[in-house]
């Protein structure tokens, strides 16, 4: 995929209407600090489209990146940041829920998990939720450069087991530093565009 243009449209707050568009969408979900902003920037080949979070959990927005007028990458708010109030957590949940329930063009959801850690309760809930809503859940194991290459297959296998994921669930190891996995993610997006 050759990126010719990226346009950012931001939707803020639970009450805002989500854009009704004709292009297919893929969404990115994950815990705060998992590396979602870094991944989106790496995908777009840009340094700073998505803000890397010095203040995790701060932004409760859904960011739509329209790429080449072909596909939207939808950046969902990061979840599970411990130091936010219950109200904020609920607002987050409502926003994600509203998006998953109402988006008509959503084709797949990439769930980001840190390759070093076991998925926690929130991660598992998110994984189950994506599938319950009828979407393909694709796992991206982030920060792959933080472990030895030889450890990667074992970590991915363990992740799959913890999530009770089907054998055919796709898990892509990714590093924003080395760009490992970027082409695999673009290939999946190309498939979404072609379908
Ligand atoms: P977000 O909260 O999910 O958007 O996470 P960020 O993209 O802001 O990343 C959180 C922290 O992890 C930052 O300090 C990043 O520099 C770091 N980080 C993100 N991706 C990677 C990666 O692939 N490799 C390494 N080594 N660090 C990463």
PDB file of C-alpha atoms and ligand atoms in Angstrom, residues 31-38 52-53 143 145-146 175-177, ligand 1:
ATOM      1  CA  UNK A  31      -4.842  -0.397  26.821  1.00  0.00           C
ATOM      2  CA  UNK A  32      -3.290   3.020  27.429  1.00  0.00           C
ATOM      3  CA  UNK A  33       0.464   2.930  26.881  1.00  0.00           C
ATOM      4  CA  UNK A  34       0.343  -0.248  24.772  1.00  0.00           C
ATOM      5  CA  UNK A  35       1.893   1.654  21.857  1.00  0.00           C
ATOM      6  CA  UNK A  36      -1.207   2.522  19.814  1.00  0.00           C
ATOM      7  CA  UNK A  37      -0.123   6.048  18.880  1.00  0.00           C
ATOM      8  CA  UNK A  38       3.335   4.808  17.934  1.00  0.00           C
ATOM      9  CA  UNK A  52       2.074   9.570  21.857  1.00  0.00           C
ATOM     10  CA  UNK A  53       0.543   9.728  25.243  1.00  0.00           C
ATOM     11  CA  UNK A 143       6.929  -3.618  21.371  1.00  0.00           C
ATOM     12  CA  UNK A 145      11.819  -5.279  19.974  1.00  0.00           C
ATOM     13  CA  UNK A 146      11.689  -5.486  23.769  1.00  0.00           C
ATOM     14  CA  UNK A 175       7.660  -2.939  16.647  1.00  0.00           C
ATOM     15  CA  UNK A 176       7.389   0.795  16.090  1.00  0.00           C
ATOM     16  CA  UNK A 177      11.158   0.921  16.434  1.00  0.00           C
TER      17      UNK A 177
HETATM   18  P1  LIG B   1      -0.460   4.633  23.567  1.00  0.00           P
HETATM   19  O1  LIG B   1      -0.815   5.197  24.915  1.00  0.00           O
HETATM   20  O2  LIG B   1      -1.043   3.270  23.380  1.00  0.00           O
HETATM   21  O3  LIG B   1      -0.761   5.548  22.425  1.00  0.00           O
HETATM   22  O4  LIG B   1       1.119   4.360  23.594  1.00  0.00           O
HETATM   23  P2  LIG B   1       2.334   5.196  22.963  1.00  0.00           P
HETATM   24  O5  LIG B   1       2.421   4.981  21.493  1.00  0.00           O
HETATM   25  O6  LIG B   1       2.263   6.598  23.457  1.00  0.00           O
HETATM   26  O7  LIG B   1       3.578   4.414  23.605  1.00  0.00           O
HETATM   27  C1  LIG B   1       3.749   4.309  25.012  1.00  0.00           C
HETATM   28  C2  LIG B   1       5.232   4.188  25.324  1.00  0.00           C
HETATM   29  O8  LIG B   1       5.778   2.996  24.749  1.00  0.00           O
HETATM   30  C3  LIG B   1       6.054   5.330  24.741  1.00  0.00           C
HETATM   31  O9  LIG B   1       7.075   5.630  25.646  1.00  0.00           O
HETATM   32  C4  LIG B   1       6.617   4.741  23.451  1.00  0.00           C
HETATM   33  O10 LIG B   1       7.838   5.329  23.071  1.00  0.00           O
HETATM   34  C5  LIG B   1       6.820   3.279  23.825  1.00  0.00           C
HETATM   35  N1  LIG B   1       6.691   2.410  22.643  1.00  0.00           N
HETATM   36  C6  LIG B   1       5.619   2.336  21.814  1.00  0.00           C
HETATM   37  N2  LIG B   1       5.823   1.418  20.847  1.00  0.00           N
HETATM   38  C7  LIG B   1       7.046   0.885  21.053  1.00  0.00           C
HETATM   39  C8  LIG B   1       7.836  -0.129  20.386  1.00  0.00           C
HETATM   40  O11 LIG B   1       7.433  -0.737  19.395  1.00  0.00           O
HETATM   41  N3  LIG B   1       9.062  -0.409  20.916  1.00  0.00           N
HETATM   42  C9  LIG B   1       9.539   0.219  22.033  1.00  0.00           C
HETATM   43  N4  LIG B   1      10.735  -0.144  22.476  1.00  0.00           N
HETATM   44  N5  LIG B   1       8.834   1.175  22.684  1.00  0.00           N
HETATM   45  C10 LIG B   1       7.595   1.516  22.210  1.00  0.00           C
END
